[in-house]
């Protein structure tokens, strides 16, 4: 999968992910959404600490 396809891992119901913020690993759930112009955004909801 190329640089422009990673977000497909989070299409549909989305999926779990870990992200490093301010030097700390955080877990969450991400969902990819495509708008009418075909642009993609990935919405991440972080788990409570």
mmCIF file of C-alpha atoms in Angstrom:
data_model
loop_
_atom_site.group_PDB
_atom_site.id
_atom_site.type_symbol
_atom_site.label_atom_id
_atom_site.label_comp_id
_atom_site.label_asym_id
_atom_site.label_seq_id
_atom_site.Cartn_x
_atom_site.Cartn_y
_atom_site.Cartn_z
ATOM 1 C CA UNK A 1 0.000 0.000 0.000
ATOM 2 C CA UNK A 2 1.410 3.372 -0.976
ATOM 3 C CA UNK A 3 1.643 6.630 0.890
ATOM 4 C CA UNK A 4 -1.807 7.637 -0.308
ATOM 5 C CA UNK A 5 -3.595 4.428 0.677
ATOM 6 C CA UNK A 6 -2.863 3.972 4.393
ATOM 7 C CA UNK A 7 -6.195 5.518 5.359
ATOM 8 C CA UNK A 8 -8.052 2.582 3.764
ATOM 9 C CA UNK A 9 -7.161 0.598 6.895
ATOM 10 C CA UNK A 10 -9.741 2.787 8.648
ATOM 11 C CA UNK A 11 -12.592 2.727 6.098
ATOM 12 C CA UNK A 12 -16.009 1.319 6.980
ATOM 13 C CA UNK A 13 -16.259 0.749 10.725
ATOM 14 C CA UNK A 14 -12.685 1.948 11.174
ATOM 15 C CA UNK A 15 -10.112 0.296 13.370
ATOM 16 C CA UNK A 16 -7.858 0.608 16.381
ATOM 17 C CA UNK A 17 -4.630 2.566 16.278
ATOM 18 C CA UNK A 18 -1.842 3.861 18.472
ATOM 19 C CA UNK A 19 -0.423 7.336 18.030
ATOM 20 C CA UNK A 20 2.439 9.133 19.764
ATOM 21 C CA UNK A 21 1.430 12.535 21.164
ATOM 22 C CA UNK A 22 3.772 14.668 23.241
ATOM 23 C CA UNK A 23 6.122 11.699 23.663
ATOM 24 C CA UNK A 24 3.449 9.322 24.972
ATOM 25 C CA UNK A 25 1.717 6.474 23.120
ATOM 26 C CA UNK A 26 -2.068 6.810 23.061
ATOM 27 C CA UNK A 27 -4.621 4.240 21.899
ATOM 28 C CA UNK A 28 -7.773 5.102 20.014
ATOM 29 C CA UNK A 29 -10.144 4.282 17.164
ATOM 30 C CA UNK A 30 -9.962 5.846 13.700
ATOM 31 C CA UNK A 31 -12.565 6.079 10.927
ATOM 32 C CA UNK A 32 -11.848 7.345 7.404
ATOM 33 C CA UNK A 33 -14.503 9.520 5.755
ATOM 34 C CA UNK A 34 -14.627 10.713 2.135
ATOM 35 C CA UNK A 35 -16.432 13.951 1.210
ATOM 36 C CA UNK A 36 -18.295 14.872 -1.995
ATOM 37 C CA UNK A 37 -15.071 16.094 -3.651
ATOM 38 C CA UNK A 38 -13.290 12.807 -2.920
ATOM 39 C CA UNK A 39 -11.111 14.244 -0.148
ATOM 40 C CA UNK A 40 -10.431 11.913 2.764
ATOM 41 C CA UNK A 41 -10.199 12.748 6.448
ATOM 42 C CA UNK A 42 -9.445 10.338 9.251
ATOM 43 C CA UNK A 43 -11.258 11.031 12.525
ATOM 44 C CA UNK A 44 -9.469 9.698 15.620
ATOM 45 C CA UNK A 45 -11.135 9.270 19.001
ATOM 46 C CA UNK A 46 -8.581 8.679 21.742
ATOM 47 C CA UNK A 47 -9.268 6.238 24.571
ATOM 48 C CA UNK A 48 -9.397 7.802 28.036
ATOM 49 C CA UNK A 49 -6.058 7.727 29.820
#
